[in-house]
């Protein structure tokens, strides 16, 4: 089975400082991994995805993530936080046919950005 | 290009009532799915479809029915609403599975309250 664990339920940063949201995955094969963002009372927006190409993946709004197989990690980073980055972030791994190709979501990390 | 459209956005039901959540996509995607989002639990797969006429159960299918008569539409039916079905529902579609690295597009969500 495939699963992800988001290591922090809440992260607080000051505007202009770096963001690090941590995610570890478990998979019996080379996974497809995603990061989604959800602003309050809004839908889910794809930030970036990893599909076994380059291990450093660049996404929208200055976010990027690095796939590290040896550490089974897929942490999300951004060099400088903006107030508009405050949201819920989900690390996601895709399941295989046994699970109906379900997307397995982490429990989410709430990012707070302070002035 | 509207993407994935869900209706209604908000709905209040009485226990025992039935209703249908509508989902439509205009991207000619084969794969569509329904998730529910509950606090602290991320998103969980209810039902999915890999093409017109083909549906299958996900992780939490009880109390829900689906059908896929066209490529564009994938409605979710609540047969007899229960308070436990109070949740936010998301429809998703993609050209293939996330397992294969395809981007999954989500609708904006439907907030359902059962009283």
CSV table of C-alpha atoms in Angstrom, one decimal:
chain,number,residue,atom,x,y,z
A,1,UNK,CA,0.0,0.0,0.0
A,2,UNK,CA,1.0,3.5,-0.6
A,3,UNK,CA,0.9,6.3,2.0
A,4,UNK,CA,2.3,9.6,3.0
A,5,UNK,CA,3.0,11.2,6.3
A,6,UNK,CA,3.1,14.9,6.7
A,7,UNK,CA,5.4,15.5,9.7
A,8,UNK,CA,4.0,18.8,10.8
A,9,UNK,CA,0.3,19.6,11.3
A,10,UNK,CA,1.0,23.3,11.6
A,11,UNK,CA,3.9,25.5,10.4
A,12,UNK,CA,4.3,29.2,11.2
A,13,UNK,CA,6.8,31.4,9.3
A,14,UNK,CA,7.3,35.1,9.0
A,15,UNK,CA,6.7,36.8,5.6
A,16,UNK,CA,9.9,36.7,3.6
A,17,UNK,CA,11.4,33.7,5.3
A,18,UNK,CA,11.8,30.2,3.8
A,19,UNK,CA,9.1,27.6,3.9
A,20,UNK,CA,9.7,23.9,4.6
A,21,UNK,CA,6.8,21.5,4.7
A,22,UNK,CA,7.8,17.9,5.3
A,23,UNK,CA,6.4,14.8,3.7
A,24,UNK,CA,7.6,11.2,3.9
A,25,UNK,CA,6.1,8.5,1.7
A,26,UNK,CA,5.8,4.7,1.7
A,27,UNK,CA,5.5,2.8,-1.5
A,28,UNK,CA,6.4,-0.6,-2.8
A,29,UNK,CA,7.2,0.9,-6.2
A,30,UNK,CA,8.4,4.1,-7.8
A,31,UNK,CA,5.6,6.5,-6.8
A,32,UNK,CA,3.8,9.4,-8.4
A,33,UNK,CA,3.8,12.2,-5.8
A,34,UNK,CA,1.9,15.5,-5.7
A,35,UNK,CA,1.6,18.6,-3.5
A,36,UNK,CA,-1.8,20.3,-3.5
A,37,UNK,CA,-2.8,23.5,-1.8
A,38,UNK,CA,-6.2,24.4,-0.4
A,39,UNK,CA,-7.1,27.9,0.6
A,40,UNK,CA,-10.0,28.4,3.1
A,41,UNK,CA,-13.3,27.2,1.7
A,42,UNK,CA,-11.8,26.6,-1.7
A,43,UNK,CA,-11.0,23.7,-3.9
A,44,UNK,CA,-7.6,21.9,-4.4
A,45,UNK,CA,-5.0,23.4,-6.6
A,46,UNK,CA,-2.0,21.4,-7.9
A,47,UNK,CA,1.3,22.9,-6.9
A,48,UNK,CA,3.6,20.3,-8.4
A,49,UNK,CA,4.0,16.6,-9.2
A,50,UNK,CA,6.8,14.1,-9.4
A,51,UNK,CA,6.6,11.3,-11.9
A,52,UNK,CA,10.1,9.7,-11.9
A,53,UNK,CA,11.7,12.3,-14.1
A,54,UNK,CA,13.8,15.0,-12.5
A,55,UNK,CA,14.1,14.6,-8.8
A,56,UNK,CA,13.9,18.4,-8.2
A,57,UNK,CA,10.4,19.5,-9.2
A,58,UNK,CA,9.5,23.1,-9.7
A,59,UNK,CA,5.9,24.1,-9.3
A,60,UNK,CA,3.7,27.2,-9.3
A,61,UNK,CA,4.1,30.3,-7.2
A,62,UNK,CA,7.8,29.6,-6.5
A,63,UNK,CA,7.3,26.3,-4.8
A,64,UNK,CA,9.6,23.3,-5.4
A,65,UNK,CA,10.0,19.8,-4.0
A,66,UNK,CA,12.8,17.3,-4.1
A,67,UNK,CA,12.2,13.6,-4.4
A,68,UNK,CA,14.8,11.7,-2.2
A,69,UNK,CA,14.4,8.0,-2.6
A,70,UNK,CA,17.1,7.2,0.0
A,71,UNK,CA,15.1,9.2,2.6
A,72,UNK,CA,11.6,8.4,1.2
A,73,UNK,CA,10.9,12.1,1.4
A,74,UNK,CA,9.2,14.7,-0.8
A,75,UNK,CA,9.5,17.9,1.1
A,76,UNK,CA,8.0,21.2,-0.2
A,77,UNK,CA,10.0,24.4,-0.1
A,78,UNK,CA,9.8,28.0,-1.0
A,79,UNK,CA,12.6,30.5,-0.6
A,80,UNK,CA,10.4,33.4,0.6
A,81,UNK,CA,6.9,33.2,2.0
A,82,UNK,CA,4.2,35.6,1.0
A,83,UNK,CA,1.0,36.3,3.0
A,84,UNK,CA,-1.0,34.7,0.2
A,85,UNK,CA,0.8,31.4,0.9
A,86,UNK,CA,-1.2,30.9,4.1
A,87,UNK,CA,-3.3,27.8,3.4
A,88,UNK,CA,-3.6,24.0,3.9
A,89,UNK,CA,-1.0,21.9,2.0
A,90,UNK,CA,-1.5,18.2,1.2
A,91,UNK,CA,1.2,15.7,0.2
A,92,UNK,CA,-0.4,13.0,-2.0
A,93,UNK,CA,0.7,9.7,-3.4
A,94,UNK,CA,-1.2,7.8,-6.0
A,95,UNK,CA,-2.3,4.3,-5.4
A,96,UNK,CA,-2.3,1.5,-7.9
A,97,UNK,CA,-5.1,-0.6,-9.4
A,98,UNK,CA,-5.7,-2.4,-6.1
A,99,UNK,CA,-7.0,0.8,-4.5
A,100,UNK,CA,-8.8,2.1,-7.6
A,101,UNK,CA,-5.9,4.4,-8.3
A,102,UNK,CA,-7.0,6.4,-5.2
A,103,UNK,CA,-5.0,9.4,-4.3
A,104,UNK,CA,-3.7,8.9,-0.8
A,105,UNK,CA,-3.7,12.2,1.0
A,106,UNK,CA,-1.6,13.2,4.0
A,107,UNK,CA,-3.5,14.8,6.8
A,108,UNK,CA,-2.4,18.2,5.8
A,109,UNK,CA,-0.1,20.9,7.0
A,110,UNK,CA,-1.6,24.3,7.9
A,111,UNK,CA,0.8,27.1,6.9
A,112,UNK,CA,0.5,30.4,8.8
A,113,UNK,CA,2.4,33.4,7.5
A,114,UNK,CA,2.9,36.3,9.9
A,115,UNK,CA,3.8,39.9,8.9
B,1,UNK,CA,-12.7,25.7,-20.7
B,2,UNK,CA,-14.5,25.3,-17.5
B,3,UNK,CA,-12.5,22.3,-16.1
B,4,UNK,CA,-14.4,20.4,-13.4
B,5,UNK,CA,-17.7,21.8,-12.4
B,6,UNK,CA,-19.6,20.7,-9.3
B,7,UNK,CA,-23.1,21.6,-8.3
B,8,UNK,CA,-24.5,22.5,-5.8
B,9,UNK,CA,-21.8,24.3,-3.8
B,10,UNK,CA,-23.8,24.2,-0.6
B,11,UNK,CA,-26.7,22.0,0.4
B,12,UNK,CA,-28.5,21.2,3.7
B,13,UNK,CA,-30.4,18.0,3.8
B,14,UNK,CA,-32.7,16.3,6.4
B,15,UNK,CA,-31.9,12.8,7.5
B,16,UNK,CA,-33.4,10.3,5.1
B,17,UNK,CA,-33.6,12.6,2.2
B,18,UNK,CA,-31.9,11.7,-1.1
B,19,UNK,CA,-30.0,14.0,-3.4
B,20,UNK,CA,-27.5,14.0,-6.3
B,21,UNK,CA,-24.2,15.9,-6.5
B,22,UNK,CA,-23.4,16.8,-10.0
B,23,UNK,CA,-20.0,16.7,-11.6
B,24,UNK,CA,-19.1,17.6,-15.1
B,25,UNK,CA,-15.8,18.0,-17.0
B,26,UNK,CA,-15.1,19.4,-20.4
B,27,UNK,CA,-11.6,18.0,-20.9
B,28,UNK,CA,-12.6,14.6,-22.4
B,29,UNK,CA,-11.1,12.8,-19.4
B,30,UNK,CA,-11.6,9.1,-19.0
B,31,UNK,CA,-10.9,8.9,-15.2
B,32,UNK,CA,-13.3,10.6,-12.8
B,33,UNK,CA,-13.7,10.1,-9.0
B,34,UNK,CA,-15.4,11.4,-5.9
B,35,UNK,CA,-13.8,12.1,-2.6
B,36,UNK,CA,-15.0,13.3,0.7
B,37,UNK,CA,-13.0,15.5,3.0
B,38,UNK,CA,-13.4,15.4,6.7
B,39,UNK,CA,-11.4,17.3,9.4
B,40,UNK,CA,-8.1,15.7,10.2
B,41,UNK,CA,-8.6,12.9,7.7
B,42,UNK,CA,-7.6,14.3,4.4
B,43,UNK,CA,-9.6,13.1,1.4
B,44,UNK,CA,-11.0,9.6,1.0
B,45,UNK,CA,-12.1,8.0,-2.2
B,46,UNK,CA,-15.8,7.2,-2.5
B,47,UNK,CA,-16.3,5.9,-6.0
B,48,UNK,CA,-14.4,6.2,-9.3
B,49,UNK,CA,-14.8,5.5,-13.0
B,50,UNK,CA,-12.3,4.7,-15.7
B,51,UNK,CA,-14.7,5.5,-18.5
B,52,UNK,CA,-18.3,5.7,-19.6
B,53,UNK,CA,-20.2,2.7,-18.3
B,54,UNK,CA,-17.5,1.6,-15.9
B,55,UNK,CA,-17.5,2.4,-12.2
B,56,UNK,CA,-16.1,0.9,-9.0
B,57,UNK,CA,-16.0,1.4,-5.3
B,58,UNK,CA,-13.3,3.3,-3.4
B,59,UNK,CA,-12.5,3.3,0.3
B,60,UNK,CA,-15.8,4.7,1.7
B,61,UNK,CA,-18.6,3.7,-0.8
B,62,UNK,CA,-21.5,2.9,1.7
B,63,UNK,CA,-24.5,5.1,1.3
B,64,UNK,CA,-23.5,6.4,-2.2
B,65,UNK,CA,-24.3,5.4,-5.7
B,66,UNK,CA,-22.7,6.5,-9.0
B,67,UNK,CA,-23.2,6.0,-12.7
B,68,UNK,CA,-21.3,7.1,-15.8
B,69,UNK,CA,-23.5,7.3,-18.8
B,70,UNK,CA,-21.3,9.9,-20.6
B,71,UNK,CA,-17.6,10.8,-20.5
B,72,UNK,CA,-18.5,14.3,-19.3
B,73,UNK,CA,-20.7,13.5,-16.3
B,74,UNK,CA,-20.2,11.6,-13.1
B,75,UNK,CA,-23.1,12.2,-10.6
B,76,UNK,CA,-22.9,11.1,-7.0
B,77,UNK,CA,-26.2,10.0,-5.4
B,78,UNK,CA,-26.9,10.0,-1.7
B,79,UNK,CA,-29.6,7.4,-1.2
B,80,UNK,CA,-30.8,8.2,2.3
B,81,UNK,CA,-28.8,10.9,3.9
B,82,UNK,CA,-27.3,10.5,7.3
B,83,UNK,CA,-25.6,13.0,9.6
B,84,UNK,CA,-22.3,11.0,9.1
B,85,UNK,CA,-22.4,12.1,5.5
B,86,UNK,CA,-22.0,15.7,6.5
B,87,UNK,CA,-18.7,16.5,4.7
B,88,UNK,CA,-17.1,18.4,1.8
B,89,UNK,CA,-17.3,16.5,-1.5
B,90,UNK,CA,-14.8,16.8,-4.3
B,91,UNK,CA,-15.1,15.5,-7.8
B,92,UNK,CA,-11.9,14.9,-9.7
B,93,UNK,CA,-10.9,14.1,-13.3
B,94,UNK,CA,-7.8,13.2,-15.3
B,95,UNK,CA,-6.7,11.9,-18.6
B,96,UNK,CA,-5.3,8.8,-16.9
B,97,UNK,CA,-4.5,7.8,-13.3
B,98,UNK,CA,-2.3,9.6,-10.9
B,99,UNK,CA,-0.5,6.3,-10.6
B,100,UNK,CA,0.7,6.9,-14.2
B,101,UNK,CA,1.6,10.5,-13.4
B,102,UNK,CA,-1.4,12.2,-14.8
B,103,UNK,CA,-2.5,15.5,-13.3
B,104,UNK,CA,-5.7,15.2,-11.3
B,105,UNK,CA,-8.0,18.2,-11.6
B,106,UNK,CA,-10.5,18.9,-8.8
B,107,UNK,CA,-13.7,20.7,-8.7
B,108,UNK,CA,-14.3,23.5,-6.1
B,109,UNK,CA,-16.2,21.2,-3.7
B,110,UNK,CA,-19.7,20.8,-2.5
B,111,UNK,CA,-20.4,21.5,1.2
B,112,UNK,CA,-23.1,19.2,2.4
B,113,UNK,CA,-24.8,19.3,5.8
B,114,UNK,CA,-27.2,16.6,7.0
B,115,UNK,CA,-29.4,17.5,9.9
